[in-house]
């Protein structure tokens, strides 16, 4: 049952990637001249295909095991409304976090679009799911800094926006969480 939120979260992230990625490709292509657009599109498609093939080869056993565990967990669900709630919650969480990343970039006076920030966040989510550290600490920050730098921010702006984002999205929620745990301990 514990793997269901991870499986649904992974599917939701993949679906969001499929929706957001074409928008990002069009945004990148509009920044280039018309004479470079076909070559850029072929390069992007080739890179995505190579990464997908390498990732599927490297993570195939883990993916098959996770799917088997998720299917076992899905059998225990009583109705489709539970799946919809988990999927909706995952999508809302991802979009909210994307908005926080966008606000973090705006806080340092960076100029990136919401779609770009969403794509960078989804990439960092995918990396954080496969890293063995809690919350993807380390790898997530590296992906965020690389994505923000690759999107046009300077290194110092990217690091600043990443630190603001991680503080708001990772450390700040610990305060109400600690309060909730203390309240639960009082009642027990």
Tab-separated table of C-alpha atoms in Angstrom:
chain	number	residue	atom	x	y	z
A	1	UNK	CA	0.000	0.000	0.000
A	2	UNK	CA	2.939	2.327	0.642
A	3	UNK	CA	4.067	2.104	-2.986
A	4	UNK	CA	0.757	3.356	-4.382
A	5	UNK	CA	1.474	7.079	-3.777
A	6	UNK	CA	4.934	6.641	-5.339
A	7	UNK	CA	3.545	4.796	-8.356
A	8	UNK	CA	0.693	7.248	-8.871
A	9	UNK	CA	3.105	10.134	-8.305
A	10	UNK	CA	5.490	8.745	-10.916
A	11	UNK	CA	2.661	8.300	-13.442
A	12	UNK	CA	1.407	11.815	-12.703
A	13	UNK	CA	4.907	13.257	-13.186
A	14	UNK	CA	5.295	11.402	-16.482
A	15	UNK	CA	1.916	12.658	-17.699
A	16	UNK	CA	2.797	16.205	-16.654
A	17	UNK	CA	6.114	15.850	-18.484
A	18	UNK	CA	4.308	14.768	-21.642
A	19	UNK	CA	2.060	17.831	-21.415
A	20	UNK	CA	4.702	20.386	-20.402
A	21	UNK	CA	7.631	19.208	-22.562
A	22	UNK	CA	6.116	20.120	-25.944
A	23	UNK	CA	5.288	23.577	-24.594
A	24	UNK	CA	8.903	23.972	-23.458
A	25	UNK	CA	10.222	22.784	-26.826
A	26	UNK	CA	8.063	25.383	-28.592
A	27	UNK	CA	9.264	28.076	-26.162
A	28	UNK	CA	12.913	27.155	-26.839
A	29	UNK	CA	12.337	27.019	-30.577
A	30	UNK	CA	10.730	30.470	-30.603
A	31	UNK	CA	13.933	31.857	-29.085
A	32	UNK	CA	15.949	30.619	-32.078
A	33	UNK	CA	15.816	31.837	-35.642
A	34	UNK	CA	13.614	30.048	-38.162
A	35	UNK	CA	16.643	28.588	-39.980
A	36	UNK	CA	17.771	26.647	-36.874
A	37	UNK	CA	14.365	25.298	-35.797
A	38	UNK	CA	14.347	21.958	-37.701
A	39	UNK	CA	17.870	21.070	-36.570
A	40	UNK	CA	17.076	22.032	-32.979
A	41	UNK	CA	13.932	19.890	-32.996
A	42	UNK	CA	15.869	16.863	-34.271
A	43	UNK	CA	18.569	17.362	-31.648
A	44	UNK	CA	15.993	17.618	-28.839
A	45	UNK	CA	14.113	14.506	-30.016
A	46	UNK	CA	17.377	12.552	-30.318
A	47	UNK	CA	18.550	13.564	-26.847
A	48	UNK	CA	15.215	12.652	-25.264
A	49	UNK	CA	15.183	9.282	-27.049
A	50	UNK	CA	18.740	8.459	-25.965
A	51	UNK	CA	18.037	9.430	-22.350
A	52	UNK	CA	14.834	7.375	-22.335
A	53	UNK	CA	16.628	4.317	-23.724
A	54	UNK	CA	19.500	4.597	-21.250
A	55	UNK	CA	17.148	5.147	-18.315
A	56	UNK	CA	14.916	2.229	-19.277
A	57	UNK	CA	17.952	-0.064	-19.613
A	58	UNK	CA	19.471	1.032	-16.307
A	59	UNK	CA	16.259	1.059	-14.241
A	60	UNK	CA	14.352	-1.797	-15.907
A	61	UNK	CA	14.538	-4.225	-12.945
A	62	UNK	CA	13.552	-1.535	-10.457
A	63	UNK	CA	10.713	-0.413	-12.700
A	64	UNK	CA	9.309	-3.932	-13.093
A	65	UNK	CA	9.519	-4.521	-9.333
A	66	UNK	CA	7.816	-1.213	-8.565
A	67	UNK	CA	5.024	-1.972	-11.050
A	68	UNK	CA	4.450	-5.398	-9.471
A	69	UNK	CA	4.275	-3.880	-5.980
A	70	UNK	CA	1.951	-1.127	-7.192
A	71	UNK	CA	-0.370	-3.655	-8.822
A	72	UNK	CA	-0.532	-5.613	-5.557
A	73	UNK	CA	-1.358	-2.389	-3.740
A	74	UNK	CA	-3.956	-1.404	-6.339
A	75	UNK	CA	-5.848	-4.629	-5.640
A	76	UNK	CA	-6.406	-3.398	-2.096
A	77	UNK	CA	-8.060	-0.157	-3.237
A	78	UNK	CA	-11.786	-0.123	-2.734
A	79	UNK	CA	-12.793	2.317	-5.458
A	80	UNK	CA	-11.509	4.585	-8.189
A	81	UNK	CA	-12.068	7.697	-6.055
A	82	UNK	CA	-9.009	6.854	-3.970
A	83	UNK	CA	-6.825	6.757	-7.084
A	84	UNK	CA	-8.295	10.035	-8.310
A	85	UNK	CA	-7.599	11.702	-4.954
A	86	UNK	CA	-3.998	10.483	-4.881
A	87	UNK	CA	-3.430	11.523	-8.523
A	88	UNK	CA	-5.080	14.899	-7.990
A	89	UNK	CA	-3.086	15.513	-4.842
A	90	UNK	CA	0.130	14.632	-6.639
A	91	UNK	CA	-0.670	16.954	-9.541
A	92	UNK	CA	-1.655	19.822	-7.225
A	93	UNK	CA	1.524	19.330	-5.184
A	94	UNK	CA	3.676	19.386	-8.328
A	95	UNK	CA	1.995	22.496	-9.723
A	96	UNK	CA	2.226	24.244	-6.349
A	97	UNK	CA	5.908	23.430	-6.087
A	98	UNK	CA	6.397	24.671	-9.654
A	99	UNK	CA	4.723	27.915	-8.649
A	100	UNK	CA	7.083	28.164	-5.643
A	101	UNK	CA	10.084	27.656	-7.964
A	102	UNK	CA	8.714	30.323	-10.306
A	103	UNK	CA	8.239	32.705	-7.352
A	104	UNK	CA	11.778	31.922	-6.174
A	105	UNK	CA	13.145	32.863	-9.594
A	106	UNK	CA	11.081	36.055	-9.575
A	107	UNK	CA	12.336	36.859	-6.054
A	108	UNK	CA	15.897	37.090	-7.348
A	109	UNK	CA	14.671	39.138	-10.344
A	110	UNK	CA	15.230	36.295	-12.792
A	111	UNK	CA	13.320	36.165	-16.044
A	112	UNK	CA	12.054	32.648	-16.675
A	113	UNK	CA	8.573	31.597	-17.661
A	114	UNK	CA	6.286	29.429	-15.574
A	115	UNK	CA	6.437	26.619	-18.157
A	116	UNK	CA	10.237	26.593	-17.977
A	117	UNK	CA	10.156	26.508	-14.172
A	118	UNK	CA	7.596	23.691	-14.261
A	119	UNK	CA	9.754	21.657	-16.636
A	120	UNK	CA	12.828	22.164	-14.457
A	121	UNK	CA	10.872	21.187	-11.355
A	122	UNK	CA	9.469	18.043	-12.997
A	123	UNK	CA	13.000	17.051	-13.998
A	124	UNK	CA	14.161	17.540	-10.429
A	125	UNK	CA	11.191	15.473	-9.190
A	126	UNK	CA	12.163	12.607	-11.434
A	127	UNK	CA	15.727	12.731	-10.131
A	128	UNK	CA	14.595	12.960	-6.497
A	129	UNK	CA	12.474	9.814	-6.942
A	130	UNK	CA	15.493	7.723	-7.936
A	131	UNK	CA	18.085	9.106	-5.533
A	132	UNK	CA	18.566	7.255	-2.254
A	133	UNK	CA	18.664	10.395	-0.100
A	134	UNK	CA	15.651	11.700	1.844
A	135	UNK	CA	13.787	14.210	-0.284
A	136	UNK	CA	16.431	13.849	-2.982
A	137	UNK	CA	18.748	16.176	-1.062
A	138	UNK	CA	21.804	16.971	-3.137
A	139	UNK	CA	20.712	15.590	-6.490
A	140	UNK	CA	17.564	17.709	-6.602
A	141	UNK	CA	19.515	20.873	-5.940
A	142	UNK	CA	22.050	19.947	-8.622
A	143	UNK	CA	19.294	19.419	-11.195
A	144	UNK	CA	17.596	22.671	-10.213
A	145	UNK	CA	20.832	24.667	-10.498
A	146	UNK	CA	21.726	23.031	-13.821
A	147	UNK	CA	18.234	23.573	-15.202
A	148	UNK	CA	18.047	27.179	-14.099
A	149	UNK	CA	21.548	27.916	-15.373
A	150	UNK	CA	20.779	26.222	-18.679
A	151	UNK	CA	17.634	28.333	-18.975
A	152	UNK	CA	19.513	31.599	-18.812
A	153	UNK	CA	20.139	32.463	-15.171
A	154	UNK	CA	23.655	33.092	-13.931
A	155	UNK	CA	25.157	30.522	-11.568
A	156	UNK	CA	24.692	32.767	-8.531
A	157	UNK	CA	21.065	33.484	-9.467
A	158	UNK	CA	20.395	29.773	-9.988
A	159	UNK	CA	21.920	28.848	-6.621
A	160	UNK	CA	19.987	31.621	-4.877
A	161	UNK	CA	16.668	30.608	-6.459
A	162	UNK	CA	17.341	26.948	-5.606
A	163	UNK	CA	18.098	27.751	-1.974
A	164	UNK	CA	14.948	29.862	-1.670
A	165	UNK	CA	12.884	27.131	-3.312
A	166	UNK	CA	14.265	24.351	-1.124
A	167	UNK	CA	13.793	26.431	2.021
A	168	UNK	CA	10.150	27.119	1.218
A	169	UNK	CA	9.304	23.677	-0.158
A	170	UNK	CA	11.415	21.410	2.057
A	171	UNK	CA	12.446	23.086	5.300
A	172	UNK	CA	9.497	25.374	5.992
A	173	UNK	CA	6.943	22.499	6.079
A	174	UNK	CA	8.958	20.883	8.876
A	175	UNK	CA	7.620	23.492	11.328
A	176	UNK	CA	3.922	22.538	11.089
A	177	UNK	CA	4.972	18.891	10.849
A	178	UNK	CA	6.855	19.116	14.129
A	179	UNK	CA	3.860	20.836	15.712
A	180	UNK	CA	1.522	18.087	14.450
A	181	UNK	CA	3.785	15.356	15.825
A	182	UNK	CA	3.941	17.057	19.212
A	183	UNK	CA	0.143	17.328	19.267
A	184	UNK	CA	-0.220	13.652	18.378
A	185	UNK	CA	2.215	12.682	21.126
A	186	UNK	CA	0.166	14.658	23.673
A	187	UNK	CA	-2.996	12.767	22.723
A	188	UNK	CA	-1.313	9.382	22.793
